[in-house]
Amino acid sequence: MVPKVHAGGLEIMGMGGGGELDNEESSSSGKIIILKMKRFASKGWVRTLKLGREDPRRVIHAFKVGLSLTLVSLLYLLEPLFKGIGQNAIWAVMTVVVVLEFTAGATLCKGLNRGLGTLLAGLLAFLIEYIANASGRVCHALFIGAAVFLIGAASTYMRFFPYIKKNYDYGVVIFLLTFNLITVSSYRVENVLKIAHDRFFTIAIGCGICLLMSLLIFPNWSGEDLHNSTVFKLEGLAYSIQACVHEYFKQHDEHDIEGSIKSSSDHEDPIYQGYKAVLDSKSTDETLALHASWEPRHSRYCYRFPWQQYVKVGAVLRQFGYTVVALHGCLRTEIQTPRSIRALFKDPCIRLAAEVSKVLSELASSVRNRRHCSPEILSDHLHEALQDLNTAIKSHPRLFLGSDDTKAGGQHKKQSKKKTSSSSLSSVKTDSCALQEWKSKRMNYEEAVLSERKSLRPQLSKMAITSLELSEALPFAAFASLLVETVAKLDLVIEEVQQLGRLASFEDFTHEAREDEVVVTCEKPRLDVMHNHLPSHVD
């Protein structure tokens, strides 16, 4: 009931008003649901378009899978093909769904494993069937059971071998599945040969369609993905080192440091994005190298490259990346060197980081263009920047060792403590009553301390750490040490990249080719574009 006021008095509304309110609420809730559905649909459409723009190969692969399924479905749709194959056409559909992968190497690996496993399982099943038929009806069942047990146990045990696990695990699984289906079915079905023939024939049709789509229609090569990922990892490390040093000297006070920590936790840090692909690359590199080893070597994009050497380069880059992670961690520590002290070492640190970044960029350019790196890749500028940093640190020794007043004060405090302790102990030893009193007080004090430790855990707060008599330049010493460590690890990276160039027969270095490359690659790498071209699909 809703009261309605008029000039002459108070009037009560009828029951219809409540129904109108319910209708309005239901209509508003329906509008909210429709609005949410529209927003969800628009967001889904935007993300779908973004996913396709990041890597157009995903769209092409989706169309290739759809076309392959359509072609293999003709075995069911066309009457002549269905009469010849029958219900076994389902194996062709299953083969296309399982075998057709994003890259040609992955498809070849799975397709050949599936075909080889099916062929070997069929041949072994025929041999078991031939021996079992000659042994009688009862012995037939026992022989089949024993064969299934032995072959199943042996095949499963073989999967634990590292080489078989790495290269032929899928083939062993298909071999075990096909052998059991054919062998067990042979006890109830007379024409086992026709079943095995139809299944092998349909699997061959499915594998053939997959290989046709992967190798001839817009192929995606695992070798090219591995090659490009190595280039992008080198560029990402080069960007991270230079950006990290600039960010370290750009911070002005503790407020800016805390703000940078909060912003990096809320949003993706570009420095982290630079070395993220390096840290997560181990399994990806090994899988791409395995698939690249199955790809044909005479095609347009695949050369006689030692794919395992790319894995070694990735391992060295991960070791280098761990140093960059520690260098990045210096930006987020709670204790920071004051700006006035950091300014003393700003120029040599920035120049050293720029030279390290330049070396990594040169290595990335050499791998991208498949040529040897410059013989003067470790230029004199790098050594000069390193010597300047060393000279700057040696010119301010008191920043890292502490002041003499602090040491003198510490020694004075120690001497005074020794004097008071010696005097107190001497006085205690002269009086037995005082000795017992001191012992009782000591026991009470130890019990109080023990109970306090049990109740409250000791915590190292920022105030407790900063109260220690340490030098304010020690955090910068850690930062400078890690920066010098990147220079030391450059030799390992250069050695592995040069070994890659020798094994892959890269072109010799020429200054003319280097000048042409500088015009193209002089721009700073964009991390968002870089990560979009990393391998987007790995099994």
Tab-separated table of N, CA and C in Angstrom, residues 219-356:
chain	number	residue	atom	x	y	z
A	219	PRO	N	52.923	-23.285	-45.261
A	219	PRO	CA	53.553	-24.070	-44.180
A	219	PRO	C	54.156	-23.173	-43.097
A	220	ASN	N	54.093	-23.659	-41.866
A	220	ASN	CA	54.751	-23.028	-40.721
A	220	ASN	C	55.867	-23.958	-40.262
A	221	TRP	N	57.099	-23.466	-40.294
A	221	TRP	CA	58.253	-24.307	-40.009
A	221	TRP	C	58.720	-24.115	-38.569
A	222	SER	N	58.937	-25.210	-37.888
A	222	SER	CA	59.459	-25.150	-36.523
A	222	SER	C	60.869	-24.584	-36.496
A	223	GLY	N	61.663	-24.874	-37.532
A	223	GLY	CA	63.012	-24.326	-37.588
A	223	GLY	C	63.029	-22.819	-37.653
A	224	GLU	N	62.100	-22.241	-38.402
A	224	GLU	CA	62.025	-20.789	-38.481
A	224	GLU	C	61.577	-20.188	-37.146
A	225	ASP	N	60.653	-20.854	-36.474
A	225	ASP	CA	60.232	-20.363	-35.160
A	225	ASP	C	61.385	-20.401	-34.164
A	226	LEU	N	62.170	-21.465	-34.189
A	226	LEU	CA	63.315	-21.564	-33.290
A	226	LEU	C	64.366	-20.504	-33.615
A	227	HIS	N	64.593	-20.276	-34.893
A	227	HIS	CA	65.551	-19.259	-35.320
A	227	HIS	C	65.102	-17.863	-34.884
A	228	ASN	N	63.831	-17.551	-35.115
A	228	ASN	CA	63.322	-16.222	-34.759
A	228	ASN	C	63.267	-16.022	-33.242
A	229	SER	N	62.941	-17.073	-32.508
A	229	SER	CA	62.889	-16.931	-31.049
A	229	SER	C	64.272	-16.647	-30.474
A	230	THR	N	65.331	-17.208	-31.069
A	230	THR	CA	66.689	-16.906	-30.611
A	230	THR	C	67.035	-15.447	-30.847
A	231	VAL	N	66.632	-14.924	-31.997
A	231	VAL	CA	66.884	-13.505	-32.294
A	231	VAL	C	66.148	-12.612	-31.313
A	232	PHE	N	64.896	-12.907	-31.062
A	232	PHE	CA	64.087	-12.059	-30.178
A	232	PHE	C	64.565	-12.136	-28.726
A	233	LYS	N	65.087	-13.284	-28.312
A	233	LYS	CA	65.619	-13.381	-26.956
A	233	LYS	C	66.862	-12.527	-26.786
A	234	LEU	N	67.716	-12.493	-27.784
A	234	LEU	CA	68.893	-11.622	-27.728
A	234	LEU	C	68.483	-10.152	-27.677
A	235	GLU	N	67.509	-9.785	-28.492
A	235	GLU	CA	67.053	-8.395	-28.483
A	235	GLU	C	66.365	-8.037	-27.167
A	236	GLY	N	65.611	-8.968	-26.612
A	236	GLY	CA	64.943	-8.705	-25.346
A	236	GLY	C	65.929	-8.492	-24.208
A	237	LEU	N	67.004	-9.290	-24.165
A	237	LEU	CA	68.024	-9.098	-23.139
A	237	LEU	C	68.746	-7.771	-23.308
A	238	ALA	N	69.024	-7.404	-24.561
A	238	ALA	CA	69.678	-6.117	-24.815
A	238	ALA	C	68.825	-4.959	-24.329
A	239	TYR	N	67.525	-5.042	-24.577
A	239	TYR	CA	66.627	-3.980	-24.129
A	239	TYR	C	66.518	-3.946	-22.607
A	240	SER	N	66.433	-5.113	-21.972
A	240	SER	CA	66.240	-5.177	-20.524
A	240	SER	C	67.424	-4.585	-19.766
A	241	ILE	N	68.637	-4.897	-20.213
A	241	ILE	CA	69.826	-4.391	-19.515
A	241	ILE	C	69.882	-2.876	-19.589
A	242	GLN	N	69.709	-2.342	-20.785
A	242	GLN	CA	69.797	-0.888	-20.942
A	242	GLN	C	68.667	-0.175	-20.215
A	243	ALA	N	67.462	-0.715	-20.305
A	243	ALA	CA	66.331	-0.086	-19.619
A	243	ALA	C	66.466	-0.191	-18.109
A	244	CYS	N	67.029	-1.291	-17.626
A	244	CYS	CA	67.183	-1.476	-16.182
A	244	CYS	C	68.162	-0.455	-15.610
A	245	VAL	N	69.274	-0.226	-16.280
A	245	VAL	CA	70.264	0.740	-15.785
A	245	VAL	C	69.710	2.158	-15.850
A	246	HIS	N	69.020	2.492	-16.921
A	246	HIS	CA	68.413	3.829	-17.016
A	246	HIS	C	67.371	4.026	-15.917
A	247	GLU	N	66.588	2.996	-15.638
A	247	GLU	CA	65.570	3.110	-14.599
A	247	GLU	C	66.209	3.247	-13.214
A	248	TYR	N	67.345	2.588	-13.014
A	248	TYR	CA	68.013	2.659	-11.713
A	248	TYR	C	68.498	4.073	-11.403
A	249	PHE	N	69.036	4.733	-12.394
A	249	PHE	CA	69.544	6.088	-12.173
A	249	PHE	C	68.476	7.154	-12.387
A	250	LYS	N	67.311	6.748	-12.888
A	250	LYS	CA	66.221	7.716	-13.057
A	250	LYS	C	65.449	7.908	-11.771
A	251	GLN	N	65.452	6.910	-10.888
A	251	GLN	CA	64.734	7.018	-9.631
A	251	GLN	C	65.407	8.070	-8.751
A	252	HIS	N	64.570	8.927	-8.174
A	252	HIS	CA	65.098	10.072	-7.443
A	252	HIS	C	65.071	9.887	-5.933
A	253	ASP	N	64.025	9.316	-5.407
A	253	ASP	CA	63.938	9.165	-3.971
A	253	ASP	C	63.154	7.903	-3.640
A	254	GLU	N	62.959	7.670	-2.343
A	254	GLU	CA	62.273	6.452	-1.909
A	254	GLU	C	60.827	6.428	-2.364
A	255	HIS	N	60.205	7.595	-2.471
A	255	HIS	CA	58.809	7.644	-2.918
A	255	HIS	C	58.692	7.141	-4.350
A	256	ASP	N	59.634	7.532	-5.204
A	256	ASP	CA	59.609	7.049	-6.585
A	256	ASP	C	59.864	5.553	-6.647
A	257	ILE	N	60.735	5.062	-5.749
A	257	ILE	CA	61.038	3.625	-5.757
A	257	ILE	C	59.810	2.815	-5.374
A	258	GLU	N	59.132	3.251	-4.294
A	258	GLU	CA	57.918	2.538	-3.881
A	258	GLU	C	56.837	2.607	-4.947
A	259	GLY	N	56.743	3.763	-5.617
A	259	GLY	CA	55.750	3.883	-6.691
A	259	GLY	C	56.053	2.966	-7.850
A	260	SER	N	57.333	2.816	-8.177
A	260	SER	CA	57.691	1.912	-9.268
A	260	SER	C	57.411	0.463	-8.910
A	261	ILE	N	57.611	0.127	-7.606
A	261	ILE	CA	57.318	-1.251	-7.185
A	261	ILE	C	55.831	-1.543	-7.307
A	262	LYS	N	54.987	-0.600	-6.876
A	262	LYS	CA	53.545	-0.815	-6.950
A	262	LYS	C	53.072	-0.878	-8.391
A	263	SER	N	53.593	0.004	-9.236
A	263	SER	CA	53.154	0.001	-10.630
A	263	SER	C	53.578	-1.262	-11.345
A	264	SER	N	54.771	-1.779	-10.992
A	264	SER	CA	55.221	-3.003	-11.639
A	264	SER	C	54.403	-4.208	-11.210
A	265	SER	N	53.841	-4.165	-9.988
A	265	SER	CA	53.005	-5.277	-9.563
A	265	SER	C	51.611	-5.203	-10.169
A	266	ASP	N	51.148	-3.995	-10.476
A	266	ASP	CA	49.813	-3.859	-11.059
A	266	ASP	C	49.819	-4.110	-12.564
A	267	HIS	N	50.845	-3.670	-13.247
A	267	HIS	CA	50.928	-3.804	-14.694
A	267	HIS	C	52.214	-4.556	-15.056
A	268	GLU	N	52.256	-5.063	-16.248
A	268	GLU	CA	53.423	-5.788	-16.714
A	268	GLU	C	54.589	-4.830	-16.904
A	269	ASP	N	55.702	-5.164	-16.278
A	269	ASP	CA	56.896	-4.340	-16.364
A	269	ASP	C	57.571	-4.587	-17.711
A	270	PRO	N	57.905	-3.536	-18.477
A	270	PRO	CA	58.572	-3.764	-19.770
A	270	PRO	C	59.940	-4.391	-19.626
A	271	ILE	N	60.638	-4.120	-18.522
A	271	ILE	CA	61.936	-4.758	-18.307
A	271	ILE	C	61.749	-6.259	-18.120
A	272	TYR	N	60.725	-6.642	-17.365
A	272	TYR	CA	60.431	-8.070	-17.166
A	272	TYR	C	60.016	-8.732	-18.478
A	273	GLN	N	59.271	-8.016	-19.297
A	273	GLN	CA	58.859	-8.563	-20.589
A	273	GLN	C	60.056	-8.852	-21.483
A	274	GLY	N	61.158	-8.098	-21.288
A	274	GLY	CA	62.331	-8.310	-22.128
A	274	GLY	C	62.997	-9.645	-21.891
A	275	TYR	N	63.100	-10.078	-20.636
A	275	TYR	CA	63.786	-11.339	-20.350
A	275	TYR	C	62.820	-12.473	-19.995
A	276	LYS	N	61.523	-12.227	-20.026
A	276	LYS	CA	60.560	-13.269	-19.688
A	276	LYS	C	60.648	-14.448	-20.657
A	277	ALA	N	60.749	-14.159	-21.953
A	277	ALA	CA	60.814	-15.228	-22.948
A	277	ALA	C	62.077	-16.058	-22.798
A	278	VAL	N	63.155	-15.455	-22.274
A	278	VAL	CA	64.405	-16.197	-22.089
A	278	VAL	C	64.271	-17.204	-20.953
A	279	LEU	N	63.652	-16.803	-19.865
A	279	LEU	CA	63.536	-17.676	-18.710
A	279	LEU	C	62.603	-18.856	-18.969
A	280	ASP	N	61.601	-18.661	-19.822
A	280	ASP	CA	60.596	-19.704	-20.083
A	280	ASP	C	60.859	-20.485	-21.368
A	281	SER	N	62.102	-20.459	-21.864
A	281	SER	CA	62.349	-20.963	-23.212
A	281	SER	C	62.885	-22.390	-23.264
A	282	LYS	N	63.157	-23.012	-22.132
A	282	LYS	CA	63.831	-24.312	-22.173
A	282	LYS	C	62.985	-25.371	-22.881
A	283	SER	N	61.774	-25.603	-22.412
A	283	SER	CA	60.926	-26.629	-23.027
A	283	SER	C	60.537	-26.257	-24.456
A	284	THR	N	60.320	-24.968	-24.682
A	284	THR	CA	59.951	-24.532	-26.033
A	284	THR	C	61.078	-24.780	-27.021
A	285	ASP	N	62.315	-24.442	-26.637
A	285	ASP	CA	63.453	-24.650	-27.530
A	285	ASP	C	63.667	-26.136	-27.829
A	286	GLU	N	63.563	-26.974	-26.812
A	286	GLU	CA	63.772	-28.408	-27.034
A	286	GLU	C	62.694	-29.003	-27.939
A	287	THR	N	61.451	-28.563	-27.757
A	287	THR	CA	60.367	-29.088	-28.595
A	287	THR	C	60.506	-28.611	-30.033
A	288	LEU	N	60.822	-27.337	-30.220
A	288	LEU	CA	60.995	-26.813	-31.576
A	288	LEU	C	62.187	-27.459	-32.270
A	289	ALA	N	63.271	-27.699	-31.529
A	289	ALA	CA	64.425	-28.356	-32.130
A	289	ALA	C	64.096	-29.786	-32.548
A	290	LEU	N	63.310	-30.484	-31.732
A	290	LEU	CA	62.900	-31.851	-32.093
A	290	LEU	C	62.027	-31.842	-33.338
A	291	HIS	N	61.063	-30.958	-33.393
A	291	HIS	CA	60.194	-30.901	-34.580
A	291	HIS	C	60.954	-30.423	-35.817
A	292	ALA	N	61.911	-29.517	-35.634
A	292	ALA	CA	62.685	-29.037	-36.782
A	292	ALA	C	63.553	-30.144	-37.374
A	293	SER	N	63.980	-31.097	-36.528
A	293	SER	CA	64.793	-32.202	-37.041
A	293	SER	C	64.002	-33.127	-37.959
A	294	TRP	N	62.671	-33.105	-37.896
A	294	TRP	CA	61.831	-33.917	-38.774
A	294	TRP	C	61.513	-33.209	-40.088
A	295	GLU	N	61.755	-31.938	-40.171
A	295	GLU	CA	61.362	-31.172	-41.355
A	295	GLU	C	62.341	-31.386	-42.495
A	296	PRO	N	61.877	-31.272	-43.746
A	296	PRO	CA	62.780	-31.427	-44.903
A	296	PRO	C	63.819	-30.310	-44.938
A	297	ARG	N	65.035	-30.654	-45.295
A	297	ARG	CA	66.143	-29.700	-45.264
A	297	ARG	C	66.339	-28.956	-46.587
A	298	HIS	N	65.620	-29.309	-47.597
A	298	HIS	CA	65.856	-28.712	-48.915
A	298	HIS	C	64.786	-27.695	-49.291
A	299	SER	N	63.909	-27.334	-48.353
A	299	SER	CA	62.823	-26.421	-48.683
A	299	SER	C	63.327	-24.987	-48.698
A	300	ARG	N	62.429	-24.085	-48.929
A	300	ARG	CA	62.790	-22.688	-49.076
A	300	ARG	C	63.235	-22.084	-47.754
A	301	TYR	N	62.622	-22.479	-46.682
A	301	TYR	CA	62.875	-21.851	-45.393
A	301	TYR	C	63.809	-22.662	-44.498
A	302	CYS	N	63.948	-23.956	-44.722
A	302	CYS	CA	64.733	-24.805	-43.841
A	302	CYS	C	66.087	-25.093	-44.464
A	303	TYR	N	67.131	-24.833	-43.726
A	303	TYR	CA	68.493	-25.077	-44.178
A	303	TYR	C	69.113	-26.164	-43.312
A	304	ARG	N	70.350	-26.487	-43.629
A	304	ARG	CA	71.048	-27.508	-42.852
A	304	ARG	C	71.602	-26.875	-41.579
A	305	PHE	N	70.724	-26.508	-40.702
A	305	PHE	CA	71.113	-25.878	-39.451
A	305	PHE	C	71.213	-26.919	-38.354
A	306	PRO	N	72.198	-26.791	-37.485
A	306	PRO	CA	72.271	-27.676	-36.314
A	306	PRO	C	71.282	-27.211	-35.247
A	307	TRP	N	70.110	-27.812	-35.238
A	307	TRP	CA	69.055	-27.313	-34.363
A	307	TRP	C	69.405	-27.445	-32.892
A	308	GLN	N	70.193	-28.463	-32.534
A	308	GLN	CA	70.570	-28.621	-31.135
A	308	GLN	C	71.506	-27.514	-30.659
A	309	GLN	N	72.215	-26.891	-31.587
A	309	GLN	CA	73.064	-25.766	-31.195
A	309	GLN	C	72.213	-24.564	-30.776
A	310	TYR	N	71.050	-24.421	-31.382
A	310	TYR	CA	70.132	-23.379	-30.932
A	310	TYR	C	69.708	-23.620	-29.477
A	311	VAL	N	69.549	-24.887	-29.112
A	311	VAL	CA	69.198	-25.208	-27.725
A	311	VAL	C	70.336	-24.814	-26.793
A	312	LYS	N	71.581	-25.030	-27.205
A	312	LYS	CA	72.728	-24.629	-26.388
A	312	LYS	C	72.803	-23.108	-26.248
A	313	VAL	N	72.525	-22.408	-27.335
A	313	VAL	CA	72.502	-20.943	-27.258
A	313	VAL	C	71.422	-20.479	-26.286
A	314	GLY	N	70.263	-21.131	-26.329
A	314	GLY	CA	69.192	-20.786	-25.395
A	314	GLY	C	69.584	-21.035	-23.950
A	315	ALA	N	70.353	-22.115	-23.698
A	315	ALA	CA	70.794	-22.395	-22.328
A	315	ALA	C	71.754	-21.322	-21.822
A	316	VAL	N	72.660	-20.874	-22.677
A	316	VAL	CA	73.590	-19.808	-22.282
A	316	VAL	C	72.835	-18.508	-22.053
A	317	LEU	N	71.846	-18.232	-22.881
A	317	LEU	CA	71.060	-17.008	-22.697
A	317	LEU	C	70.256	-17.057	-21.401
A	318	ARG	N	69.813	-18.231	-20.983
A	318	ARG	CA	69.114	-18.323	-19.697
A	318	ARG	C	70.059	-18.022	-18.535
A	319	GLN	N	71.300	-18.524	-18.621
A	319	GLN	CA	72.275	-18.186	-17.591
A	319	GLN	C	72.549	-16.691	-17.558
A	320	PHE	N	72.607	-16.091	-18.722
A	320	PHE	CA	72.772	-14.639	-18.802
A	320	PHE	C	71.534	-13.925	-18.262
A	321	GLY	N	70.366	-14.492	-18.528
A	321	GLY	CA	69.125	-13.864	-18.079
A	321	GLY	C	68.983	-13.862	-16.570
A	322	TYR	N	69.543	-14.867	-15.891
A	322	TYR	CA	69.463	-14.878	-14.430
A	322	TYR	C	70.194	-13.677	-13.832
A	323	THR	N	71.293	-13.276	-14.451
A	323	THR	CA	71.994	-12.078	-13.987
A	323	THR	C	71.151	-10.837	-14.212
A	324	VAL	N	70.449	-10.795	-15.321
A	324	VAL	CA	69.571	-9.648	-15.593
A	324	VAL	C	68.418	-9.606	-14.586
A	325	VAL	N	67.931	-10.782	-14.193
A	325	VAL	CA	66.870	-10.825	-13.173
A	325	VAL	C	67.374	-10.236	-11.858
A	326	ALA	N	68.588	-10.633	-11.462
A	326	ALA	CA	69.155	-10.078	-10.227
A	326	ALA	C	69.404	-8.579	-10.357
A	327	LEU	N	69.822	-8.144	-11.540
A	327	LEU	CA	70.035	-6.712	-11.774
A	327	LEU	C	68.721	-5.947	-11.677
A	328	HIS	N	67.671	-6.544	-12.193
A	328	HIS	CA	66.349	-5.922	-12.095
A	328	HIS	C	65.851	-5.909	-10.653
A	329	GLY	N	66.246	-6.923	-9.886
A	329	GLY	CA	65.834	-6.955	-8.489
A	329	GLY	C	66.428	-5.836	-7.655
A	330	CYS	N	67.567	-5.287	-8.090
A	330	CYS	CA	68.165	-4.161	-7.362
A	330	CYS	C	67.281	-2.926	-7.411
A	331	LEU	N	66.401	-2.828	-8.401
A	331	LEU	CA	65.490	-1.692	-8.476
A	331	LEU	C	64.372	-1.798	-7.450
A	332	ARG	N	64.122	-3.002	-6.932
A	332	ARG	CA	62.972	-3.214	-6.056
A	332	ARG	C	63.365	-3.483	-4.611
A	333	THR	N	64.633	-3.357	-4.284
A	333	THR	CA	65.049	-3.588	-2.910
A	333	THR	C	64.548	-2.470	-2.001
A	334	GLU	N	64.336	-2.813	-0.741
A	334	GLU	CA	63.838	-1.833	0.217
A	334	GLU	C	64.897	-0.798	0.577
A	335	ILE	N	66.160	-1.212	0.614
A	335	ILE	CA	67.253	-0.290	0.941
A	335	ILE	C	67.902	0.150	-0.355
A	336	GLN	N	67.937	1.451	-0.601
A	336	GLN	CA	68.468	2.011	-1.828
A	336	GLN	C	69.590	2.989	-1.506
A	337	THR	N	70.563	3.030	-2.395
A	337	THR	CA	71.640	4.011	-2.269
A	337	THR	C	71.097	5.397	-2.561
A	338	PRO	N	71.480	6.405	-1.783
A	338	PRO	CA	70.976	7.761	-2.041
A	338	PRO	C	71.332	8.260	-3.422
A	339	ARG	N	70.548	9.208	-3.878
A	339	ARG	CA	70.722	9.733	-5.238
A	339	ARG	C	72.083	10.396	-5.401
A	340	SER	N	72.560	11.071	-4.367
A	340	SER	CA	73.839	11.778	-4.471
A	340	SER	C	74.998	10.815	-4.688
A	341	ILE	N	74.920	9.623	-4.094
A	341	ILE	CA	75.990	8.634	-4.287
A	341	ILE	C	75.864	7.962	-5.642
A	342	ARG	N	74.643	7.656	-6.065
A	342	ARG	CA	74.454	7.027	-7.379
A	342	ARG	C	74.889	7.928	-8.521
A	343	ALA	N	74.736	9.227	-8.333
A	343	ALA	CA	75.111	10.169	-9.399
A	343	ALA	C	76.603	10.127	-9.689
A	344	LEU	N	77.420	9.709	-8.712
A	344	LEU	CA	78.864	9.649	-8.932
A	344	LEU	C	79.242	8.571	-9.952
A	345	PHE	N	78.403	7.549	-10.100
A	345	PHE	CA	78.728	6.425	-10.980
A	345	PHE	C	77.742	6.299	-12.142
A	346	LYS	N	76.961	7.313	-12.385
A	346	LYS	CA	75.912	7.228	-13.394
A	346	LYS	C	76.483	7.061	-14.797
A	347	ASP	N	77.397	7.927	-15.195
A	347	ASP	CA	77.908	7.914	-16.575
A	347	ASP	C	78.612	6.612	-16.931
A	348	PRO	N	79.561	6.109	-16.123
A	348	PRO	CA	80.194	4.842	-16.530
A	348	PRO	C	79.234	3.651	-16.550
A	349	CYS	N	78.265	3.622	-15.645
A	349	CYS	CA	77.307	2.515	-15.650
A	349	CYS	C	76.417	2.553	-16.890
A	350	ILE	N	75.953	3.733	-17.261
A	350	ILE	CA	75.090	3.856	-18.441
A	350	ILE	C	75.870	3.509	-19.702
A	351	ARG	N	77.117	3.960	-19.782
A	351	ARG	CA	77.925	3.627	-20.965
A	351	ARG	C	78.231	2.141	-21.020
A	352	LEU	N	78.493	1.522	-19.876
A	352	LEU	CA	78.761	0.082	-19.864
A	352	LEU	C	77.530	-0.710	-20.277
A	353	ALA	N	76.359	-0.320	-19.768
A	353	ALA	CA	75.130	-1.009	-20.165
A	353	ALA	C	74.843	-0.831	-21.654
A	354	ALA	N	75.130	0.357	-22.176
A	354	ALA	CA	74.915	0.604	-23.609
A	354	ALA	C	75.824	-0.269	-24.466
A	355	GLU	N	77.063	-0.472	-24.018
A	355	GLU	CA	77.988	-1.312	-24.788
A	355	GLU	C	77.581	-2.782	-24.733
A	356	VAL	N	77.136	-3.248	-23.568
A	356	VAL	CA	76.655	-4.636	-23.461
A	356	VAL	C	75.427	-4.838	-24.340
